PDB file of C-alpha atoms in Angstrom:
ATOM      1  CA  MET A  29     -34.688 -85.329-126.494  1.00  0.00           C
ATOM      2  CA  ALA A  30     -38.394 -85.862-127.139  1.00  0.00           C
ATOM      3  CA  PRO A  31     -39.173 -89.068-129.051  1.00  0.00           C
ATOM      4  CA  VAL A  32     -40.118 -87.187-132.224  1.00  0.00           C
ATOM      5  CA  LEU A  33     -36.799 -85.270-132.114  1.00  0.00           C
ATOM      6  CA  ALA A  34     -34.830 -88.464-131.608  1.00  0.00           C
ATOM      7  CA  ASP A  35     -36.675 -90.009-134.545  1.00  0.00           C
ATOM      8  CA  LEU A  36     -35.956 -86.946-136.693  1.00  0.00           C
ATOM      9  CA  HIS A  37     -32.284 -87.351-135.840  1.00  0.00           C
ATOM     10  CA  LEU A  38     -32.518 -91.004-136.861  1.00  0.00           C
ATOM     11  CA  LEU A  39     -33.987 -89.901-140.191  1.00  0.00           C
ATOM     12  CA  THR A  40     -31.012 -87.609-140.840  1.00  0.00           C
ATOM     13  CA  VAL A  41     -28.608 -90.470-140.101  1.00  0.00           C
ATOM     14  CA  LEU A  42     -30.604 -92.738-142.406  1.00  0.00           C
ATOM     15  CA  ALA A  43     -30.322 -90.084-145.114  1.00  0.00           C
ATOM     16  CA  ASP A  44     -26.516 -90.248-144.765  1.00  0.00           C
ATOM     17  CA  THR A  45     -26.145 -94.009-144.601  1.00  0.00           C
ATOM     18  CA  ARG A  46     -28.993 -95.173-146.906  1.00  0.00           C
ATOM     19  CA  SER A  47     -29.061 -98.278-144.750  1.00  0.00           C
ATOM     20  CA  TYR A  48     -31.040 -99.245-141.641  1.00  0.00           C
ATOM     21  CA  THR A  49     -28.144-101.488-140.601  1.00  0.00           C
ATOM     22  CA  GLN A  50     -25.568 -98.693-140.829  1.00  0.00           C
ATOM     23  CA  ALA A  51     -27.858 -96.128-139.194  1.00  0.00           C
ATOM     24  CA  ALA A  52     -28.623 -98.460-136.317  1.00  0.00           C
ATOM     25  CA  ARG A  53     -24.919 -99.246-135.895  1.00  0.00           C
ATOM     26  CA  ARG A  54     -24.012 -95.578-135.758  1.00  0.00           C
ATOM     27  CA  LEU A  55     -26.678 -94.837-133.132  1.00  0.00           C
ATOM     28  CA  GLY A  56     -26.163 -97.985-131.070  1.00  0.00           C
ATOM     29  CA  ILE A  57     -29.671 -99.360-131.551  1.00  0.00           C
ATOM     30  CA  SER A  58     -31.080-102.448-133.241  1.00  0.00           C
ATOM     31  CA  LYS A  59     -32.086-102.476-136.897  1.00  0.00           C
ATOM     32  CA  ALA A  60     -35.613-103.475-135.892  1.00  0.00           C
ATOM     33  CA  SER A  61     -35.838-100.520-133.516  1.00  0.00           C
ATOM     34  CA  ALA A  62     -34.611 -98.130-136.214  1.00  0.00           C
ATOM     35  CA  SER A  63     -37.207 -99.392-138.682  1.00  0.00           C
ATOM     36  CA  ALA A  64     -40.004 -99.190-136.107  1.00  0.00           C
ATOM     37  CA  ARG A  65     -39.065 -95.635-135.126  1.00  0.00           C
ATOM     38  CA  ILE A  66     -39.073 -94.452-138.737  1.00  0.00           C
ATOM     39  CA  SER A  67     -42.512 -96.036-139.208  1.00  0.00           C
ATOM     40  CA  GLU A  68     -43.745 -94.195-136.126  1.00  0.00           C
ATOM     41  CA  LEU A  69     -42.305 -90.931-137.468  1.00  0.00           C
ATOM     42  CA  GLU A  70     -44.125 -91.496-140.765  1.00  0.00           C
ATOM     43  CA  ARG A  71     -47.390 -92.025-138.900  1.00  0.00           C
ATOM     44  CA  ALA A  72     -46.821 -88.792-136.968  1.00  0.00           C
ATOM     45  CA  ALA A  73     -45.986 -86.883-140.174  1.00  0.00           C
ATOM     46  CA  GLY A  74     -48.877 -88.391-142.110  1.00  0.00           C
ATOM     47  CA  VAL A  75     -46.766 -89.012-145.241  1.00  0.00           C
ATOM     48  CA  PRO A  76     -44.225 -91.658-146.328  1.00  0.00           C
ATOM     49  CA  LEU A  77     -40.679 -90.488-145.643  1.00  0.00           C
ATOM     50  CA  VAL A  78     -38.653 -93.513-146.762  1.00  0.00           C
ATOM     51  CA  ARG A  79     -38.758 -95.856-149.748  1.00  0.00           C
ATOM     52  CA  ARG A  80     -37.531 -99.287-148.723  1.00  0.00           C
ATOM     53  CA  GLY A  81     -35.643-101.295-151.360  1.00  0.00           C
ATOM     54  CA  PRO A  82     -34.106-104.788-151.262  1.00  0.00           C
ATOM     55  CA  ARG A  83     -30.547-103.462-150.775  1.00  0.00           C
ATOM     56  CA  SER A  84     -30.886 -99.873-149.589  1.00  0.00           C
ATOM     57  CA  VAL A  85     -33.351 -97.205-148.624  1.00  0.00           C
ATOM     58  CA  ALA A  86     -34.021 -93.801-150.161  1.00  0.00           C
ATOM     59  CA  LEU A  87     -35.944 -90.816-148.926  1.00  0.00           C
ATOM     60  CA  THR A  88     -39.181 -89.713-150.507  1.00  0.00           C
ATOM     61  CA  GLU A  89     -39.509 -86.091-151.577  1.00  0.00           C
ATOM     62  CA  ALA A  90     -41.182 -85.327-148.242  1.00  0.00           C
ATOM     63  CA  GLY A  91     -38.430 -87.151-146.347  1.00  0.00           C
ATOM     64  CA  GLN A  92     -35.704 -85.283-148.198  1.00  0.00           C
ATOM     65  CA  GLN A  93     -37.392 -81.939-147.541  1.00  0.00           C
ATOM     66  CA  LEU A  94     -37.702 -82.751-143.849  1.00  0.00           C
ATOM     67  CA  VAL A  95     -34.022 -83.742-143.601  1.00  0.00           C
ATOM     68  CA  GLU A  96     -32.919 -80.544-145.345  1.00  0.00           C
ATOM     69  CA  GLU A  97     -34.932 -78.523-142.821  1.00  0.00           C
ATOM     70  CA  VAL A  98     -33.543 -80.164-139.676  1.00  0.00           C
ATOM     71  CA  GLN A  99     -30.106 -81.570-140.503  1.00  0.00           C
ATOM     72  CA  GLU A 100     -28.133 -78.394-139.927  1.00  0.00           C
ATOM     73  CA  SER A 101     -29.729 -77.985-136.493  1.00  0.00           C
ATOM     74  CA  PHE A 102     -28.767 -81.507-135.430  1.00  0.00           C
ATOM     75  CA  THR A 103     -25.229 -80.989-136.737  1.00  0.00           C
ATOM     76  CA  ARG A 104     -24.900 -77.826-134.655  1.00  0.00           C
ATOM     77  CA  ILE A 105     -26.300 -79.585-131.583  1.00  0.00           C
ATOM     78  CA  GLU A 106     -23.806 -82.438-131.968  1.00  0.00           C
ATOM     79  CA  GLN A 107     -20.889 -80.082-132.495  1.00  0.00           C
ATOM     80  CA  GLY A 108     -21.914 -77.950-129.546  1.00  0.00           C
ATOM     81  CA  PHE A 109     -22.244 -80.938-127.237  1.00  0.00           C
ATOM     82  CA  ASN A 110     -18.911 -82.393-128.344  1.00  0.00           C
ATOM     83  CA  GLY A 111     -17.239 -79.049-127.877  1.00  0.00           C
ATOM     84  CA  VAL A 112     -18.514 -78.693-124.306  1.00  0.00           C
ATOM     85  CA  ARG A 113     -17.641 -82.307-123.463  1.00  0.00           C
ATOM     86  CA  ASP A 114     -14.108 -81.812-124.756  1.00  0.00           C
ATOM     87  CA  LEU A 115     -13.516 -78.798-122.510  1.00  0.00           C
ATOM     88  CA  VAL A 116     -12.831 -80.892-119.434  1.00  0.00           C
ATOM     89  CA  GLY A 117     -11.453 -84.267-118.551  1.00  0.00           C
ATOM     90  CA  ALA A 118      -9.619 -86.836-120.616  1.00  0.00           C
ATOM     91  CA  PRO A 119     -10.464 -87.380-124.301  1.00  0.00           C
ATOM     92  CA  ARG A 120     -13.297 -89.857-124.613  1.00  0.00           C
ATOM     93  CA  GLY A 121     -15.703 -91.367-127.062  1.00  0.00           C
ATOM     94  CA  LEU A 122     -15.826 -93.761-129.981  1.00  0.00           C
ATOM     95  CA  VAL A 123     -13.587 -93.271-133.030  1.00  0.00           C
ATOM     96  CA  ARG A 124     -14.427 -95.249-136.160  1.00  0.00           C
ATOM     97  CA  LEU A 125     -11.349 -95.619-138.369  1.00  0.00           C
ATOM     98  CA  SER A 126     -11.008 -96.998-141.905  1.00  0.00           C
ATOM     99  CA  ALA A 127      -7.626 -98.087-143.312  1.00  0.00           C
ATOM    100  CA  PRO A 128      -6.287-100.146-146.235  1.00  0.00           C
ATOM    101  CA  VAL A 129      -5.873-103.811-145.367  1.00  0.00           C
ATOM    102  CA  ALA A 130      -2.100-104.146-145.780  1.00  0.00           C
ATOM    103  CA  PHE A 131      -1.243-100.772-144.232  1.00  0.00           C
ATOM    104  CA  GLY A 132      -3.695-101.363-141.400  1.00  0.00           C
ATOM    105  CA  ARG A 133      -2.326-104.802-140.563  1.00  0.00           C
ATOM    106  CA  GLN A 134       1.367-104.038-140.914  1.00  0.00           C
ATOM    107  CA  VAL A 135       1.689-100.430-139.773  1.00  0.00           C
ATOM    108  CA  VAL A 136      -1.396 -99.206-137.917  1.00  0.00           C
ATOM    109  CA  ALA A 137      -2.348-102.230-135.804  1.00  0.00           C
ATOM    110  CA  PRO A 138       0.877-102.283-133.730  1.00  0.00           C
ATOM    111  CA  LEU A 139       0.377 -98.601-132.833  1.00  0.00           C
ATOM    112  CA  LEU A 140      -3.132 -98.966-131.421  1.00  0.00           C
ATOM    113  CA  PRO A 141      -2.696-100.948-128.150  1.00  0.00           C
ATOM    114  CA  PRO A 142      -0.368 -98.332-126.593  1.00  0.00           C
ATOM    115  CA  PHE A 143      -2.690 -95.559-127.802  1.00  0.00           C
ATOM    116  CA  LEU A 144      -5.713 -97.142-126.108  1.00  0.00           C
ATOM    117  CA  LEU A 145      -3.716 -97.778-122.936  1.00  0.00           C
ATOM    118  CA  GLN A 146      -2.742 -94.114-122.781  1.00  0.00           C
ATOM    119  CA  TYR A 147      -6.335 -92.968-123.493  1.00  0.00           C
ATOM    120  CA  PRO A 148      -8.535 -95.482-121.645  1.00  0.00           C
ATOM    121  CA  ASP A 149     -11.721 -93.440-122.212  1.00  0.00           C
ATOM    122  CA  ILE A 150     -11.388 -93.661-126.002  1.00  0.00           C
ATOM    123  CA  ARG A 151     -12.905 -96.630-127.841  1.00  0.00           C
ATOM    124  CA  LEU A 152     -11.770 -97.519-131.321  1.00  0.00           C
ATOM    125  CA  GLU A 153     -13.321 -99.461-134.196  1.00  0.00           C
ATOM    126  CA  LEU A 154     -10.905-100.272-137.033  1.00  0.00           C
ATOM    127  CA  ASP A 155     -12.346-101.371-140.373  1.00  0.00           C
ATOM    128  CA  LEU A 156      -9.773-102.672-142.880  1.00  0.00           C
ATOM    129  CA  SER A 157     -10.836-102.303-146.498  1.00  0.00           C
ATOM    130  CA  ASP A 158      -9.062-101.429-149.743  1.00  0.00           C
ATOM    131  CA  ARG A 159     -12.176 -99.808-151.169  1.00  0.00           C
ATOM    132  CA  LEU A 160     -12.659 -96.063-150.765  1.00  0.00           C
ATOM    133  CA  VAL A 161     -15.341 -95.851-148.108  1.00  0.00           C
ATOM    134  CA  ASN A 162     -17.795 -92.957-147.974  1.00  0.00           C
ATOM    135  CA  LEU A 163     -16.987 -91.585-144.523  1.00  0.00           C
ATOM    136  CA  PRO A 164     -20.203 -89.698-143.680  1.00  0.00           C
ATOM    137  CA  GLN A 165     -22.473 -92.262-145.320  1.00  0.00           C
ATOM    138  CA  GLU A 166     -20.871 -95.213-143.541  1.00  0.00           C
ATOM    139  CA  GLY A 167     -20.319 -93.458-140.225  1.00  0.00           C
ATOM    140  CA  PHE A 168     -16.510 -93.283-140.113  1.00  0.00           C
ATOM    141  CA  ASP A 169     -14.710 -90.512-138.258  1.00  0.00           C
ATOM    142  CA  LEU A 170     -11.373 -90.943-139.995  1.00  0.00           C
ATOM    143  CA  ALA A 171      -9.792 -92.757-142.956  1.00  0.00           C
ATOM    144  CA  LEU A 172      -6.147 -93.476-143.710  1.00  0.00           C
ATOM    145  CA  ARG A 173      -5.256 -93.424-147.404  1.00  0.00           C
ATOM    146  CA  HIS A 174      -2.161 -93.134-149.577  1.00  0.00           C
ATOM    147  CA  THR A 175      -2.884 -90.581-152.271  1.00  0.00           C
ATOM    148  CA  ASP A 176      -1.376 -87.691-154.209  1.00  0.00           C
ATOM    149  CA  ALA A 177      -4.543 -85.580-154.154  1.00  0.00           C
ATOM    150  CA  PRO A 178      -6.683 -85.678-150.994  1.00  0.00           C
ATOM    151  CA  PRO A 179     -10.274 -84.492-151.605  1.00  0.00           C
ATOM    152  CA  GLN A 180     -10.751 -80.766-151.070  1.00  0.00           C
ATOM    153  CA  THR A 181     -13.955 -81.425-149.137  1.00  0.00           C
ATOM    154  CA  HIS A 182     -11.942 -83.178-146.399  1.00  0.00           C
ATOM    155  CA  VAL A 183      -9.452 -82.175-143.748  1.00  0.00           C
ATOM    156  CA  ALA A 184      -6.232 -83.978-144.700  1.00  0.00           C
ATOM    157  CA  TRP A 185      -3.398 -84.506-142.207  1.00  0.00           C
ATOM    158  CA  PRO A 186      -0.194 -85.804-143.881  1.00  0.00           C
ATOM    159  CA  LEU A 187       1.243 -88.623-141.769  1.00  0.00           C
ATOM    160  CA  CYS A 188       4.276 -89.811-143.727  1.00  0.00           C
ATOM    161  CA  ALA A 189       5.748 -90.281-147.188  1.00  0.00           C
ATOM    162  CA  THR A 190       5.491 -93.600-149.002  1.00  0.00           C
ATOM    163  CA  ARG A 191       6.725 -94.846-152.357  1.00  0.00           C
ATOM    164  CA  SER A 192       6.199 -97.697-154.778  1.00  0.00           C
ATOM    165  CA  ARG A 193       8.897-100.291-155.418  1.00  0.00           C
ATOM    166  CA  LEU A 194       9.282-102.737-158.279  1.00  0.00           C
ATOM    167  CA  VAL A 195      10.326-106.114-156.874  1.00  0.00           C
ATOM    168  CA  ALA A 196      10.778-109.775-157.712  1.00  0.00           C
ATOM    169  CA  SER A 197      12.279-112.828-156.051  1.00  0.00           C
ATOM    170  CA  PRO A 198      15.923-113.713-156.780  1.00  0.00           C
ATOM    171  CA  GLU A 199      14.657-117.013-158.216  1.00  0.00           C
ATOM    172  CA  TYR A 200      12.453-115.215-160.740  1.00  0.00           C
ATOM    173  CA  VAL A 201      15.357-112.986-161.809  1.00  0.00           C
ATOM    174  CA  ASP A 202      17.626-116.036-162.201  1.00  0.00           C
ATOM    175  CA  ARG A 203      15.070-117.711-164.495  1.00  0.00           C
ATOM    176  CA  HIS A 204      13.870-114.730-166.521  1.00  0.00           C
ATOM    177  CA  GLY A 205      16.595-112.101-166.249  1.00  0.00           C
ATOM    178  CA  GLU A 206      16.512-108.585-164.866  1.00  0.00           C
ATOM    179  CA  PRO A 207      14.777-105.884-166.950  1.00  0.00           C
ATOM    180  CA  GLN A 208      17.092-103.006-167.846  1.00  0.00           C
ATOM    181  CA  HIS A 209      14.385-100.571-168.966  1.00  0.00           C
ATOM    182  CA  PRO A 210      10.672-100.206-168.122  1.00  0.00           C
ATOM    183  CA  SER A 211       9.721-101.157-171.683  1.00  0.00           C
ATOM    184  CA  ALA A 212      11.207-104.612-171.051  1.00  0.00           C
ATOM    185  CA  LEU A 213       8.421-105.323-168.543  1.00  0.00           C
ATOM    186  CA  ALA A 214       6.085-106.034-171.479  1.00  0.00           C
ATOM    187  CA  GLY A 215       7.952-109.324-171.894  1.00  0.00           C
ATOM    188  CA  HIS A 216       7.822-110.308-168.197  1.00  0.00           C
ATOM    189  CA  GLN A 217       5.242-111.885-165.921  1.00  0.00           C
ATOM    190  CA  CYS A 218       3.866-108.917-163.976  1.00  0.00           C
ATOM    191  CA  LEU A 219       1.652-109.115-160.902  1.00  0.00           C
ATOM    192  CA  ALA A 220      -0.712-106.163-161.085  1.00  0.00           C
ATOM    193  CA  TYR A 221      -3.027-104.568-158.562  1.00  0.00           C
ATOM    194  CA  LEU A 222      -6.594-105.466-159.480  1.00  0.00           C
ATOM    195  CA  ARG A 223      -8.460-102.390-160.682  1.00  0.00           C
ATOM    196  CA  GLY A 224     -11.371-101.750-163.024  1.00  0.00           C
ATOM    197  CA  GLY A 225     -10.865-102.582-166.690  1.00  0.00           C
ATOM    198  CA  ALA A 226      -9.082-105.425-168.423  1.00  0.00           C
ATOM    199  CA  GLY A 227      -5.875-103.590-169.364  1.00  0.00           C
ATOM    200  CA  GLN A 228      -3.092-102.551-167.002  1.00  0.00           C
ATOM    201  CA  ARG A 229      -0.280-100.060-167.517  1.00  0.00           C
ATOM    202  CA  TRP A 230       2.627 -99.115-165.276  1.00  0.00           C
ATOM    203  CA  ASP A 231       4.185 -95.662-165.578  1.00  0.00           C
ATOM    204  CA  PHE A 232       7.786 -94.740-164.774  1.00  0.00           C
ATOM    205  CA  GLU A 233       9.956 -91.660-164.821  1.00  0.00           C
ATOM    206  CA  PRO A 234      13.696 -91.294-164.192  1.00  0.00           C
ATOM    207  CA  ALA A 235      14.578 -91.307-160.507  1.00  0.00           C
ATOM    208  CA  ALA A 236      17.046 -88.451-161.005  1.00  0.00           C
ATOM    209  CA  PRO A 237      15.403 -85.013-160.868  1.00  0.00           C
ATOM    210  CA  ARG A 238      15.688 -84.115-164.562  1.00  0.00           C
ATOM    211  CA  LYS A 239      12.821 -83.462-167.011  1.00  0.00           C
ATOM    212  CA  ARG A 240      10.867 -86.393-165.631  1.00  0.00           C
ATOM    213  CA  ALA A 241       7.545 -85.680-167.326  1.00  0.00           C
ATOM    214  CA  ALA A 242       9.169 -85.519-170.786  1.00  0.00           C
ATOM    215  CA  GLU A 243      10.887 -88.869-170.211  1.00  0.00           C
ATOM    216  CA  ARG A 244       7.961 -90.743-168.705  1.00  0.00           C
ATOM    217  CA  VAL A 245       7.501 -94.307-169.937  1.00  0.00           C
ATOM    218  CA  SER A 246       4.172 -96.159-169.898  1.00  0.00           C
ATOM    219  CA  VAL A 247       4.171 -99.903-170.473  1.00  0.00           C
ATOM    220  CA  ALA A 248       1.334-102.414-170.789  1.00  0.00           C
ATOM    221  CA  VAL A 249       1.875-105.319-168.390  1.00  0.00           C
ATOM    222  CA  GLY A 250       0.232-108.680-167.828  1.00  0.00           C
ATOM    223  CA  GLY A 251       0.782-111.861-165.921  1.00  0.00           C
ATOM    224  CA  PRO A 252      -0.734-114.883-164.206  1.00  0.00           C
ATOM    225  CA  PHE A 253      -2.109-113.177-161.094  1.00  0.00           C
ATOM    226  CA  LYS A 254      -3.852-109.982-159.991  1.00  0.00           C
ATOM    227  CA  ALA A 255      -5.158-109.047-156.538  1.00  0.00           C
ATOM    228  CA  ASN A 256      -6.591-105.991-154.823  1.00  0.00           C
ATOM    229  CA  ASN A 257      -4.263-106.369-151.844  1.00  0.00           C
ATOM    230  CA  SER A 258      -0.533-105.674-151.774  1.00  0.00           C
ATOM    231  CA  GLU A 259       0.177-108.448-149.250  1.00  0.00           C
ATOM    232  CA  LEU A 260      -1.206-111.027-151.671  1.00  0.00           C
ATOM    233  CA  LEU A 261       0.885-109.587-154.509  1.00  0.00           C
ATOM    234  CA  ARG A 262       3.959-109.707-152.278  1.00  0.00           C
ATOM    235  CA  GLU A 263       3.344-113.375-151.490  1.00  0.00           C
ATOM    236  CA  ALA A 264       2.975-114.124-155.206  1.00  0.00           C
ATOM    237  CA  ALA A 265       6.275-112.348-155.872  1.00  0.00           C
ATOM    238  CA  LEU A 266       7.943-114.263-153.034  1.00  0.00           C
ATOM    239  CA  GLY A 267       6.677-117.451-154.647  1.00  0.00           C
ATOM    240  CA  GLY A 268       8.459-116.581-157.894  1.00  0.00           C
ATOM    241  CA  LEU A 269       5.329-115.888-159.960  1.00  0.00           C
ATOM    242  CA  GLY A 270       6.569-112.600-161.367  1.00  0.00           C
ATOM    243  CA  ILE A 271       7.385-108.928-160.863  1.00  0.00           C
ATOM    244  CA  ALA A 272       5.212-106.889-158.499  1.00  0.00           C
ATOM    245  CA  LEU A 273       4.778-103.153-157.991  1.00  0.00           C
ATOM    246  CA  LEU A 274       4.194-102.680-154.262  1.00  0.00           C
ATOM    247  CA  PRO A 275       3.971 -99.878-151.691  1.00  0.00           C
ATOM    248  CA  ASP A 276       7.086 -99.797-149.541  1.00  0.00           C
ATOM    249  CA  PHE A 277       5.330-100.879-146.343  1.00  0.00           C
ATOM    250  CA  SER A 278       4.434-104.222-147.945  1.00  0.00           C
ATOM    251  CA  CYS A 279       7.905-105.164-149.154  1.00  0.00           C
ATOM    252  CA  THR A 280      10.584-103.420-147.048  1.00  0.00           C
ATOM    253  CA  ALA A 281      11.056-106.353-144.666  1.00  0.00           C
ATOM    254  CA  ALA A 282      11.337-108.889-147.504  1.00  0.00           C
ATOM    255  CA  LEU A 283      13.881-106.661-149.274  1.00  0.00           C
ATOM    256  CA  ARG A 284      15.973-106.406-146.122  1.00  0.00           C
ATOM    257  CA  ARG A 285      15.968-110.189-145.753  1.00  0.00           C
ATOM    258  CA  GLY A 286      16.970-110.690-149.375  1.00  0.00           C
ATOM    259  CA  GLN A 287      13.746-112.530-150.186  1.00  0.00           C
ATOM    260  CA  LEU A 288      12.947-109.873-152.795  1.00  0.00           C
ATOM    261  CA  VAL A 289      15.206-107.669-154.901  1.00  0.00           C
ATOM    262  CA  GLU A 290      14.404-104.210-156.209  1.00  0.00           C
ATOM    263  CA  LEU A 291      14.371-103.781-159.987  1.00  0.00           C
ATOM    264  CA  LEU A 292      14.951-100.700-162.154  1.00  0.00           C
ATOM    265  CA  PRO A 293      16.382 -98.606-159.289  1.00  0.00           C
ATOM    266  CA  ASP A 294      17.100 -95.737-161.721  1.00  0.00           C
ATOM    267  CA  TRP A 295      13.381 -95.439-162.496  1.00  0.00           C
ATOM    268  CA  LYS A 296      10.584 -94.191-160.264  1.00  0.00           C
ATOM    269  CA  PRO A 297       7.125 -95.821-160.510  1.00  0.00           C
ATOM    270  CA  VAL A 298       4.408 -93.168-160.611  1.00  0.00           C
ATOM    271  CA  GLY A 299       0.647 -93.176-160.403  1.00  0.00           C
ATOM    272  CA  GLU A 300       0.039 -96.659-159.030  1.00  0.00           C
ATOM    273  CA  PHE A 301      -0.048 -95.735-155.331  1.00  0.00           C
ATOM    274  CA  GLY A 302      -0.052 -92.306-153.718  1.00  0.00           C
ATOM    275  CA  ALA A 303       3.171 -90.775-152.404  1.00  0.00           C
ATOM    276  CA  THR A 304       1.767 -89.651-149.023  1.00  0.00           C
ATOM    277  CA  ILE A 305      -0.234 -91.373-146.299  1.00  0.00           C
ATOM    278  CA  TYR A 306      -3.008 -89.045-145.129  1.00  0.00           C
ATOM    279  CA  ALA A 307      -5.552 -89.121-142.339  1.00  0.00           C
ATOM    280  CA  LEU A 308      -8.783 -87.849-143.887  1.00  0.00           C
ATOM    281  CA  ARG A 309     -11.954 -86.500-142.311  1.00  0.00           C
ATOM    282  CA  PRO A 310     -14.906 -84.690-143.918  1.00  0.00           C
ATOM    283  CA  TYR A 311     -14.610 -81.000-143.156  1.00  0.00           C
ATOM    284  CA  SER A 312     -16.323 -79.786-139.991  1.00  0.00           C
ATOM    285  CA  PRO A 313     -15.753 -76.669-137.862  1.00  0.00           C
ATOM    286  CA  GLN A 314     -14.628 -78.779-134.909  1.00  0.00           C
ATOM    287  CA  VAL A 315     -12.658 -82.021-134.650  1.00  0.00           C
ATOM    288  CA  PRO A 316     -13.522 -84.193-131.616  1.00  0.00           C
ATOM    289  CA  ARG A 317     -10.615 -84.460-129.185  1.00  0.00           C
ATOM    290  CA  ALA A 318     -10.578 -88.240-129.443  1.00  0.00           C
ATOM    291  CA  VAL A 319     -10.126 -88.022-133.220  1.00  0.00           C
ATOM    292  CA  GLN A 320      -7.456 -85.343-132.921  1.00  0.00           C
ATOM    293  CA  CYS A 321      -5.600 -87.410-130.313  1.00  0.00           C
ATOM    294  CA  LEU A 322      -5.498 -90.387-132.683  1.00  0.00           C
ATOM    295  CA  VAL A 323      -4.279 -88.215-135.573  1.00  0.00           C
ATOM    296  CA  ASP A 324      -1.542 -86.685-133.391  1.00  0.00           C
ATOM    297  CA  TRP A 325      -0.501 -90.144-132.162  1.00  0.00           C
ATOM    298  CA  LEU A 326      -0.154 -91.457-135.709  1.00  0.00           C
ATOM    299  CA  LYS A 327       1.674 -88.333-136.923  1.00  0.00           C
ATOM    300  CA  GLU A 328       4.218 -88.574-134.121  1.00  0.00           C
ATOM    301  CA  ARG A 329       4.922 -92.282-134.709  1.00  0.00           C
ATOM    302  CA  LEU A 330       4.885 -92.267-138.498  1.00  0.00           C
ATOM    303  CA  GLY A 331       6.635 -88.940-139.025  1.00  0.00           C
ATOM    304  CA  GLY A 332       9.991 -90.648-139.450  1.00  0.00           C
ATOM    305  CA  GLY A 333       8.719 -92.545-142.499  1.00  0.00           C
ATOM    306  CA  LEU A 334       8.055 -96.194-143.199  1.00  0.00           C
ATOM    307  CA  GLY A 335      11.639 -97.298-143.688  1.00  0.00           C
ATOM    308  CA  GLY A 336      13.331 -98.693-146.717  1.00  0.00           C
TER     309      GLY A 336
END
């Protein structure tokens, strides 16, 4: 690829990432090289293409127009090359994967060493984060998320079902009693997942399949501790701080050992965490074989559920 074409491709990646650091990472070059190449492209074009800010970069009107003209061509080139490469030989290439911290540590991480041993030509980068990453902007090929409504702009492969469980330590129940109805949680110490806004509400519906929506209960909860990670909430519950609402993969082992007990078994928590674990990828006509191999591997090993 002629230097100007390579630099045009860099500009399209920069338009996606809005970051020299992320663009350089995706292309396997240094940040300094990326910046220098964009400057050279601007000199060749004769107009500024990028506005550089303290935290991010944005395209000028000329830069945006140029990207709109060439981006589709580069996408087709990349898809065509990947398609030809995937016709022969073993799956290969780099797969960048994003996953929630607790799910990634407890469920995904043990599945990856045997996957990489079976596919030695595939390289994998796993980024654990509980925030919802922007896949194309940040250069990820795949994200694992528990949700009830995957975005329609993405390909969504269901991997397994998951559910939320209301738990506390036996010591907490001995001291404070066991709630008999969701409304009683307003008088308990509740350990909530840290989200935007000061207030927090938990919603429940009867576990039996009967007019659930009409009987839904919403209760305002509060307590001494919030966190944006279910492992931290589990540890707080194990320490007797209060009642936690956790995804099953974060508490099943502690329940089996008797370190936690499940509360309100006749009620089903709804809305806090999604009911299905999905592998998500922005829609594209072709899925690289390395990505598809990873999805198939996870589907096969998680298809039996998460236990509990």
